[in-house]
């Protein structure tokens, strides 16, 4: 039923602002960490997808396909419920006593589930982005590096990667914003310390649904804008050539 | 000394080198001339192991380039190579372009590397461009930077692959001058070029390449004035 007598009470919402900003910090932390992991794994997946060793290609393909073509929420679920299930299976198959190792296999912390889930998603998307970026670096650059005596790893790290990052900086920024917004699905695995989690708890306590979620949305918006603006500044500093 | 012995190489079904043999003595400048697609670039890339070969062998100071145990990264420090274009690393300044391998490959300190690089860059007339990115350089300046960058590694050999072909005519001279200087200083060089006058002037010997084979090799006077092979004469007639 519509509550037509709903009146706005912004004071209450604004009093909760410090708590919500604290939540925003957790949100940002998850997003940044999941991006860092996503970038490293994304580069490895992009390389694996071109590998000569077929199983490596299959592995990368599977990862990228799942990350890009299933809901991010399911990916977080799969990690939240899937990892304990796999561990239990391992325990029963191989007779490993996780409890003796101090690991509670029936429970995965929701913070880590969200972080790992979003990192999984980021890595899949970024891998495809990076593959495109690598193609934008002419093979002559590797040739020039190798002929100066750089080994394969250094040629890639010092010559190819920096040029690739320039080519993909804009889509990478988009992925970062996307990661920030994705953290809100943590609510489905009981994450209550991030911006959405805190907002939901305040809502449950006060029923000022509109005020709290409007304020949260505004905070998400500002963070996203700061990230995009910051990225533009970094790009300007980094890619002067 | 670089010894190329009966080297064959194919890309798929296309045989590009069909039994190339040639020896380059230390201190010698050998120019390689010949038509487009005859395999000149491929041969240079085989010499420093950038391309594998199918049969035959290449020895650099007695080390077999394509033997399984050969440390190619180490071998390549002795062989500088400059390509037709896209040599410069666009994300690094002229100075960084020149010092990167000194620091990461040879393990020199930043000060040491800077000193070596500045000396080489001044030598090729780029002393005032140290902090500039390659995109701000002319084609001729980029090629001179590539030469300085290779020389900074103190190679025993320098290979040039049509380094002036992509340049505007008015920029060709400055790059040839740099190579002339190097030849005079006694550098052992293999120069793939379309600049016949230059080949004639600086080379001890000129090799004529056609269809994956060296048809004739000898002193410039022989090649340019009294070629023994009709193919050589026909080629020279078409380019001179
Ligand atoms: N990586 C490659 N894969 C397949 N074919 C190649 C490759 N590199 C060169 N070729 C072919 O090998 C032949 C010889 O090429 P190469 O570049 O060595 O000739 P070139 O004598 O240097 O010619 P140019 O004067 O045009 O530079 C050409 O037909 C070329 O298309
Ligand atoms: Mg060529």
Coordinates of C-alpha atoms in Angstrom, one line a residue, chain B residues 2 9 11 16 40 68 80 82 95 112 117 141 147 152 156-157 164 178 214-215 232 234:
Chain B
X2 CA 79.7 -12.8 -38.3
X9 CA 64.3 -20.0 -43.7
X11 CA 57.5 -18.4 -43.5
X16 CA 62.5 -16.5 -47.9
X40 CA 67.2 -8.7 -46.5
X68 CA 69.6 -24.4 -28.1
X80 CA 72.9 -3.2 -32.1
X82 CA 68.1 -0.1 -36.0
X95 CA 67.0 10.2 -22.4
X112 CA 76.3 6.1 -14.9
X117 CA 73.4 8.2 -22.8
X141 CA 65.9 12.7 -35.1
X147 CA 71.3 4.8 -33.3
X152 CA 75.1 3.2 -25.7
X156 CA 80.6 -4.9 -31.4
X157 CA 78.3 -4.9 -34.4
X164 CA 66.4 6.1 -44.1
X178 CA 75.7 9.7 -38.4
X214 CA 73.2 -13.5 -52.4
X215 CA 73.9 -13.4 -56.1
X232 CA 73.2 -7.5 -60.5
X234 CA 69.9 -5.4 -64.2

